[in-house]
Short mmCIF file of C-alpha atoms in Angstrom, two decimals:
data_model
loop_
_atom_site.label_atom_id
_atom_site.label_comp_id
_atom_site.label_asym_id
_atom_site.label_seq_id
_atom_site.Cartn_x
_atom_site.Cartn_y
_atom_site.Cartn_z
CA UNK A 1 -17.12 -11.76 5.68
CA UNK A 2 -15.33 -9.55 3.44
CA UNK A 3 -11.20 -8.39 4.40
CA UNK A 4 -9.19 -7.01 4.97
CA UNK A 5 -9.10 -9.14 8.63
CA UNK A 6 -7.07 -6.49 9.79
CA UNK A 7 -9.69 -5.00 11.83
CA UNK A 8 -13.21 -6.03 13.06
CA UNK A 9 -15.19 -7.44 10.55
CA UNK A 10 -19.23 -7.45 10.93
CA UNK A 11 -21.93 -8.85 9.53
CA UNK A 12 -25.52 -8.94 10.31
CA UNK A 13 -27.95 -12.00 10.23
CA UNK A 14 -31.75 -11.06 10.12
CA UNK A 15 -33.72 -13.68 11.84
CA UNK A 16 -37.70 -13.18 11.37
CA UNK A 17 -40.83 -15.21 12.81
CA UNK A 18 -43.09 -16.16 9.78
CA UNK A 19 -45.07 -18.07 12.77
CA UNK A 20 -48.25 -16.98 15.12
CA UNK A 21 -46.51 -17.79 18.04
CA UNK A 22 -43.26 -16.11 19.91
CA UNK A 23 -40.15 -18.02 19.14
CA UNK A 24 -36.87 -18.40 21.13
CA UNK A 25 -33.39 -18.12 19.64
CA UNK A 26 -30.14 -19.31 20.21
CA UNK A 27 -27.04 -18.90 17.79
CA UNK A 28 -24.09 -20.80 18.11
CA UNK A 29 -20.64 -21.38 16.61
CA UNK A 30 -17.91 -23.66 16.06
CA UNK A 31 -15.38 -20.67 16.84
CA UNK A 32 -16.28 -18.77 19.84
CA UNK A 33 -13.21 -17.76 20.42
CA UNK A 34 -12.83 -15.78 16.99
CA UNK A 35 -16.27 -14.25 17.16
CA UNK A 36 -18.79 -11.56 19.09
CA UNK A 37 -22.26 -11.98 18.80
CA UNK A 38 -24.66 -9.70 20.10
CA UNK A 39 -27.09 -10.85 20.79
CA UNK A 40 -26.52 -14.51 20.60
CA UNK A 41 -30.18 -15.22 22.01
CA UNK A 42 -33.28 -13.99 23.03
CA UNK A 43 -37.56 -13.79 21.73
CA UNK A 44 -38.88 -13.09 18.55
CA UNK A 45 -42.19 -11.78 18.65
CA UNK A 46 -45.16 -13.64 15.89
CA UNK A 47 -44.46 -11.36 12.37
CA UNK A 48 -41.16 -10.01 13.76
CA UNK A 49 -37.75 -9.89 13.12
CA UNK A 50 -34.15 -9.26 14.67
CA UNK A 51 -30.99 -8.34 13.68
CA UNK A 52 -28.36 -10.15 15.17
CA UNK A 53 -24.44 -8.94 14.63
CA UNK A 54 -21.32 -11.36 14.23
CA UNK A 55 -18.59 -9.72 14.67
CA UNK A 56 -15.07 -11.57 13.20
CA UNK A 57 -12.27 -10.38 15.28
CA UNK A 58 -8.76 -9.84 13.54
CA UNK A 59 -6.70 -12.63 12.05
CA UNK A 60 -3.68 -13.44 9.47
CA UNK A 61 -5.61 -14.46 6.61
CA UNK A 62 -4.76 -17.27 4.45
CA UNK A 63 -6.21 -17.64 0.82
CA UNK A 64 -5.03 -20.92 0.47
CA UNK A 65 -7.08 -22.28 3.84
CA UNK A 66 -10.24 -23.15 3.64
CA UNK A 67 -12.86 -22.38 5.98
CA UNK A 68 -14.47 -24.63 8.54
CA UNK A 69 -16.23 -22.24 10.95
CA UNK A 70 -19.82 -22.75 10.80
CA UNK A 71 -22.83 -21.34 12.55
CA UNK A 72 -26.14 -22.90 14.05
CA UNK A 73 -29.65 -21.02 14.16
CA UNK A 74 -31.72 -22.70 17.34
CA UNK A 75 -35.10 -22.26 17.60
CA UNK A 76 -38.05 -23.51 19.46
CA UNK A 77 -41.58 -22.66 20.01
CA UNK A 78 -41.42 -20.31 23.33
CA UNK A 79 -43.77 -21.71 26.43
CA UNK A 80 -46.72 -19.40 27.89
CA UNK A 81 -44.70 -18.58 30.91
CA UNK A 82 -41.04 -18.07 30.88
CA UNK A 83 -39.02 -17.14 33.43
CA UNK A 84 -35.91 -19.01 32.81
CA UNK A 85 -34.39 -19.06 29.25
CA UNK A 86 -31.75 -21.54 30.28
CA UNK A 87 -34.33 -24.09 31.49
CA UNK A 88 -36.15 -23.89 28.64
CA UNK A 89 -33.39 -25.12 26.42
CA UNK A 90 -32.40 -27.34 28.97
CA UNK A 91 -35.75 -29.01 29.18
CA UNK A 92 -36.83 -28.89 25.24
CA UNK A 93 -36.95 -31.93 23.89
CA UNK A 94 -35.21 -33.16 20.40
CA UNK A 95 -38.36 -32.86 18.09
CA UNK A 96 -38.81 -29.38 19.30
CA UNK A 97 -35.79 -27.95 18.73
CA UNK A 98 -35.42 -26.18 14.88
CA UNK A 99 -31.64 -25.81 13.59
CA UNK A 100 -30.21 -24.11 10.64
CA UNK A 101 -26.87 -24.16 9.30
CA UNK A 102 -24.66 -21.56 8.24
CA UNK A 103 -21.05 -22.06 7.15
CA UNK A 104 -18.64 -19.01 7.19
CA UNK A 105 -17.12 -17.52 3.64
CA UNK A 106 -14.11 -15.57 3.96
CA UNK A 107 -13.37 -12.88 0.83
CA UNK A 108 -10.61 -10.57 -0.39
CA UNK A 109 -11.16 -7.87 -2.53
CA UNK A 110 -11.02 -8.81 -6.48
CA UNK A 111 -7.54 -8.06 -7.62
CA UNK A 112 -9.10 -7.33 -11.15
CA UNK A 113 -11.27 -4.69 -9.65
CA UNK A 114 -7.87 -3.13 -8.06
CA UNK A 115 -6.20 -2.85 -11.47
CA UNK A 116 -8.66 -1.91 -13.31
CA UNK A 117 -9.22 0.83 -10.72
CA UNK A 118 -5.00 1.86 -10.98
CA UNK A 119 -5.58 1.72 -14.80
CA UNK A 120 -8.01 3.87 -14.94
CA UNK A 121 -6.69 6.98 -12.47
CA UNK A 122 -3.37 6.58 -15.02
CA UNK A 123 -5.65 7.12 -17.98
CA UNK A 124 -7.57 10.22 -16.79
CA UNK A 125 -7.03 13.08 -19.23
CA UNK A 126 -4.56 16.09 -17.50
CA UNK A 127 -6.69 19.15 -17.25
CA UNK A 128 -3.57 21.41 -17.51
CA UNK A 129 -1.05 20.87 -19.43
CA UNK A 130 0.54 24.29 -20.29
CA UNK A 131 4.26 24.40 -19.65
CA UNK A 132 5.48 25.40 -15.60
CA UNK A 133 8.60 26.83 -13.80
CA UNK A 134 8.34 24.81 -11.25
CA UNK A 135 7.53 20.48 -11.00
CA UNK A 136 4.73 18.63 -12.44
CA UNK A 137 2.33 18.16 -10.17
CA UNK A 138 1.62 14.69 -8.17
CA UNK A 139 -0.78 12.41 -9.04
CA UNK A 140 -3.00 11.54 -6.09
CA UNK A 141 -1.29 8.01 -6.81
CA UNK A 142 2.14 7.31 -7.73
CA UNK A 143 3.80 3.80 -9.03
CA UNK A 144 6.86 2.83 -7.99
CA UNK A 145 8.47 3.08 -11.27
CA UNK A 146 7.01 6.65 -11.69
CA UNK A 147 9.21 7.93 -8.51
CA UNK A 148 12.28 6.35 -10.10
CA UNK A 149 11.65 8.37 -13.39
CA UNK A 150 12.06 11.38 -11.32
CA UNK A 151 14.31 10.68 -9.03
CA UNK A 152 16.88 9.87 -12.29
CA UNK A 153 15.32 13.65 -14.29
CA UNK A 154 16.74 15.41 -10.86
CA UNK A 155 19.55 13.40 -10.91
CA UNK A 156 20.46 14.50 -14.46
CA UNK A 157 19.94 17.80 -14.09
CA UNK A 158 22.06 18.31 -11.12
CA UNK A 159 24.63 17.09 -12.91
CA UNK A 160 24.11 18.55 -15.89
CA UNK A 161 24.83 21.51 -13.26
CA UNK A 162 28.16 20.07 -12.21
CA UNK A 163 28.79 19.53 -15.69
CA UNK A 164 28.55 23.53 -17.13
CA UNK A 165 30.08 24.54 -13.43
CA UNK A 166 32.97 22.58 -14.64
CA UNK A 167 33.49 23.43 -18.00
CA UNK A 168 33.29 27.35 -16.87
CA UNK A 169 36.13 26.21 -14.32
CA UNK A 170 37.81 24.79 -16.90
CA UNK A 171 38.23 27.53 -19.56
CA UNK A 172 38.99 29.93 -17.18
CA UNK A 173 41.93 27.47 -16.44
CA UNK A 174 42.48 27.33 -20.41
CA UNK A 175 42.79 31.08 -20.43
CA UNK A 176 45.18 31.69 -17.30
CA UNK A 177 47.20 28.42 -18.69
CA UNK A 178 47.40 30.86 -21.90
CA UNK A 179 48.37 33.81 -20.02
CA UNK A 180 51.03 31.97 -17.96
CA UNK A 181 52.38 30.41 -20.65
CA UNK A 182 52.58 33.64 -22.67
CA UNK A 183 54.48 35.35 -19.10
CA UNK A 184 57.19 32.40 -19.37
CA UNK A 185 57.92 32.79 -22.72
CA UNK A 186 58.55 36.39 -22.27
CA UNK A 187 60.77 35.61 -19.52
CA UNK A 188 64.24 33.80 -19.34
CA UNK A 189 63.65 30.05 -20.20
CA UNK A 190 65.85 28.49 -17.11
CA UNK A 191 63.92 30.67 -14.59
CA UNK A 192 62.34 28.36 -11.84
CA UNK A 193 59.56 30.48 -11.46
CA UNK A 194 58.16 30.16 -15.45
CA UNK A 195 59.22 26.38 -15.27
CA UNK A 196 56.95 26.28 -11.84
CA UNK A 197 53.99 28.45 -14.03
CA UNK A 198 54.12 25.99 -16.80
CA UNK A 199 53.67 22.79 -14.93
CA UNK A 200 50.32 23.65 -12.95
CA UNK A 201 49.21 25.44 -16.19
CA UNK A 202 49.63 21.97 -18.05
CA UNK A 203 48.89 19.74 -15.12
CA UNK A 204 45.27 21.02 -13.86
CA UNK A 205 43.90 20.44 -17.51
CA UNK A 206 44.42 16.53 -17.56
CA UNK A 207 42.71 16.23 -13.76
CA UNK A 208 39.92 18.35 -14.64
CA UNK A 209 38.94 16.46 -17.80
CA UNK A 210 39.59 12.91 -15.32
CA UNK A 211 36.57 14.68 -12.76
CA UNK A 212 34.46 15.31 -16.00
CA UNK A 213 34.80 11.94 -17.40
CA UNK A 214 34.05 10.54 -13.86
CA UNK A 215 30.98 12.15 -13.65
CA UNK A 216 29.99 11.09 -16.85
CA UNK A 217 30.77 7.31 -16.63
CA UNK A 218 29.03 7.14 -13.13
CA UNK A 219 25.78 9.19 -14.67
CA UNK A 220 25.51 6.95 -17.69
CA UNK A 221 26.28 3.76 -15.34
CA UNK A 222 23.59 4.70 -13.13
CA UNK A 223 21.09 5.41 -15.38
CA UNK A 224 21.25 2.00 -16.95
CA UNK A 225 21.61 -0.02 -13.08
CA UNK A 226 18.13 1.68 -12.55
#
């Protein structure tokens, strides 16, 4: 049986009558409770076969457990007349009765076989690579570490974005600090109203360049806790 064991899980046994005689069937297990089989008994005509289906119902699979569910494969020489398969089993004796064993194998996909398949979507040549407006396009799959990646290029340019708004804000501050200070200077210098000019000319400067600092340490911090 091969997993996932999320779901359903069937395989089919083939049973076929090399003999010149009809054959009766009966297959057993030593979990019924963890499988379907259909059909679990019946006639198998001389030169014929059947195909019978187990069906492994869902279950938390283990690696480390080992199997012990096993099957059994009854058979016996079918009388002339039957008209009751229960009786026939019932009645068969010991040195009629043919068994065969099966035991169940449980099996996960090869984890090789997964990276090699990852490995080689990464290394599939790009058929376009002439420069866009707009994103890259998405892989059909995407690590982990690739989402990162571009979750910190968007977070660098936005504030890049904050950055330039900023320094725009800030020269235009520069030049009206320069134009105030030039208007108290031409007026008297005890006047309350150039003294009042001349403190939020010099006082915005020093909390602007605080805010672009900030953003700085917390971009460069980021990028290196990621």
């Amino acid at each position: 049986f091969s997993g996932p064991f999320t779901d359903v899980v069937t395989t089919n046994l083939k049973l076929r009558n090399p003999s010149d005689r009809k054959v009766c069937f009966k297959v057993k297990t030593t979990a019924p409770r963890r499988y379907c089989v259909r059909p679990n008994s019946g006639i198998i005509d001389p030169g014929s076969s059947v195909v019978v289906s187990v069906m492994l119902q869902p279950f938390d699979y283990d690696p480390n457990e080992k199997s012990k569910h096993k099957f059994m494969v009854q058979t016996i020489y079918a009388p002339p007349n039957i008209s009751d398969m229960e009786a026939v089993w019932k009645e068969a004796k010991p040195d009629e009765l043919m068994d065969s064993k099966l035991r169940c194998v449980f099996e996960m996909p090869n984890e090789n076989d997964k990276l090699n398949d990852i490995d080689a979507s990464k290394s599939a040549p790009v058929l376009n690579t002439s420069k866009q407006d707009g994103p890259m396009p998405k892989p059909h799959s995407v690590s982990l570490n690739d989402t990162e990646t571009r979750k910190l290029v968007e977070e660098c340019k936005r504030l890049q974005a904050e950055v330039m708004k900023l320094s725009d804000e800030n020269r235009l501050l520069r030049d009206e600090g320069l134009r105030l200070r030039k208007v108290a200077h031409s007026e008297k210098a005890g006047s309350p109203t150039a003294l009042a000019l001349r403190e939020n000319g010099s006082n915005s400067l020093p909390s602007l360049l605080v805010v672009i600092a900030a953003i700085f340490i917390g971009f460069f911090l980021g990028k290196f806790i990621l």
